[in-house]
Short mmCIF file of C-alpha atoms in Angstrom, two decimals:
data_model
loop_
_atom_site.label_atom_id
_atom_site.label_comp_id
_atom_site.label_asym_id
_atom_site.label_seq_id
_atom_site.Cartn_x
_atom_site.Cartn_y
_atom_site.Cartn_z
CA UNK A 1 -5.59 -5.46 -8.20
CA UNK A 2 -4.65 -6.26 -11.68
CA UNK A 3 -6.33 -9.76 -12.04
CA UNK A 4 -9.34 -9.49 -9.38
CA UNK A 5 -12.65 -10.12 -10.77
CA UNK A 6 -15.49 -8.87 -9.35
CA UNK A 7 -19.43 -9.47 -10.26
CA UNK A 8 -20.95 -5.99 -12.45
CA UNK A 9 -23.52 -4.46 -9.91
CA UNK A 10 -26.40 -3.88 -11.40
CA UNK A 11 -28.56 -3.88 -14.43
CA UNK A 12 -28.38 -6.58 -17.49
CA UNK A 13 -25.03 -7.42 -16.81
CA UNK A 14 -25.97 -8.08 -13.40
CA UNK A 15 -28.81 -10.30 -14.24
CA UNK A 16 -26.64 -12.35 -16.89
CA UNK A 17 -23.24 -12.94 -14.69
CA UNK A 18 -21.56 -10.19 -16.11
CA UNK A 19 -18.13 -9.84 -14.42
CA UNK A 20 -15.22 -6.92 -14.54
CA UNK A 21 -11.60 -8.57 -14.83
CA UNK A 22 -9.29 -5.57 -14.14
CA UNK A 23 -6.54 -5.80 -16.59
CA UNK A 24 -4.39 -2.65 -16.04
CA UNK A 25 -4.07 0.01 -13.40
CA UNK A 26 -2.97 3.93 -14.43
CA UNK A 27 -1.76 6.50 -12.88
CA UNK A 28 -0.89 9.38 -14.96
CA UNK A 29 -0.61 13.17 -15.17
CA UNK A 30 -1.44 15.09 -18.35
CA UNK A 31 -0.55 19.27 -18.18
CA UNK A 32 -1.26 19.88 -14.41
CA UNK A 33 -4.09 16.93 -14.19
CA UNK A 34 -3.26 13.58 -12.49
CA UNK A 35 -5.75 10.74 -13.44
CA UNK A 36 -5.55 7.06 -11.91
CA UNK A 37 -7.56 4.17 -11.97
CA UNK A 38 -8.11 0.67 -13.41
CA UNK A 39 -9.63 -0.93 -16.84
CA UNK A 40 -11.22 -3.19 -17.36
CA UNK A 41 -12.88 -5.58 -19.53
CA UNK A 42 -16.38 -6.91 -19.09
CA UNK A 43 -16.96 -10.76 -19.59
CA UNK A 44 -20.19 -12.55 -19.74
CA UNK A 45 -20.49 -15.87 -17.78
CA UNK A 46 -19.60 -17.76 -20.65
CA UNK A 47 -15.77 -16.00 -20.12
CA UNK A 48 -16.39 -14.16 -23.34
CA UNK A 49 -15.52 -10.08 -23.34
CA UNK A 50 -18.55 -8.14 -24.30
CA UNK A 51 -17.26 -4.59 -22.59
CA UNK A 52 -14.41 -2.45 -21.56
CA UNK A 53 -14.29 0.41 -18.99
CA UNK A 54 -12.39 2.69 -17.02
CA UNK A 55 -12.95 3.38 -13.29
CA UNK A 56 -11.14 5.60 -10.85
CA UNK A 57 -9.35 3.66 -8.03
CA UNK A 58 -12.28 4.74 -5.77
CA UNK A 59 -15.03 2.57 -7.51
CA UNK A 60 -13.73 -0.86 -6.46
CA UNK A 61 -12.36 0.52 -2.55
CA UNK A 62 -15.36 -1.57 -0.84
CA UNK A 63 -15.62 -4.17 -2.94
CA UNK A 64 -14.19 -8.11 -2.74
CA UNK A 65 -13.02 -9.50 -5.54
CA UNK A 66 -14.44 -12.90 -6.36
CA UNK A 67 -11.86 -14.73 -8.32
CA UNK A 68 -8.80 -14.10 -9.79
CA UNK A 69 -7.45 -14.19 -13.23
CA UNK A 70 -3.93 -15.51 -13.66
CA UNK A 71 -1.32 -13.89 -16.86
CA UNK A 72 -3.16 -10.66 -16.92
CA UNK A 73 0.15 -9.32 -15.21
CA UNK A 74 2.27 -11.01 -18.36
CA UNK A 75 0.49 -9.72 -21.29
CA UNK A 76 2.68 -7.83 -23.63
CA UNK A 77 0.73 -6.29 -26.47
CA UNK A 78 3.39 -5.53 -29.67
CA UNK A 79 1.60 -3.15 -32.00
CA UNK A 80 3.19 -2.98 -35.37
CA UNK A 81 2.08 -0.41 -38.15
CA UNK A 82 0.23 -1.63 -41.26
CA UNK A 83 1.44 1.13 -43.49
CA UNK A 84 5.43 -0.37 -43.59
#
C-alpha cells in the first residue's frame, strides 16, 4: 500500500486533481487500544503537498489505486535536536 495513489473523492480537492499518496502504514497499540491505518499526504495536480491525513485501513479497502509512487518505501527521516 505504501506508495499507491489514489484520486481525493470529493469536494475541492476533487474538483482540482487532488490526490492521496500513502506514505506510511501503522499499526500500533497504546494501553489496551490497538490503532492501524495509513497516512498520507495530499498533493495537488501540480505534485505539490498541500495536506496530510490519517485513515484507518478500512477507508481505502474498495478503492484502486491509480499510480504509484516509487522511494516512499526508502525514506529515512533523521531528526536531530536544535538545542545541542
Amino acid at each position: 500500500m505504501v506508495g499507491n495513489v489514489y484520486p481525493i473523492r470529493g469536494g475541492f480537492g476533487a474538483r482540482n486533481g487532488h490526490m492521496h499518496v500513502i506514505i506510511s502504514a501503522y499499526d500500533k497499540v497504546m494501553g489496551c487500544c490497538k490503532y492501524a491505518g495509513y497516512v498520507t499526504i495530499t498533493v495537488d495536480a501540480e505534485g505539490d503537498i498541500v495536506g496530510a491525513n490519517s485513515y484507518a485501513h478500512h477507508y481505502f479497502d474498495n478503492k484502486t489505486p491509480i499510480a504509484k509512487c516509487d522511494g516512499i518505501e526508502d525514506i529515512n527521516l533523521v531528526i536531530r535536536s536544535l538545542n545541542a
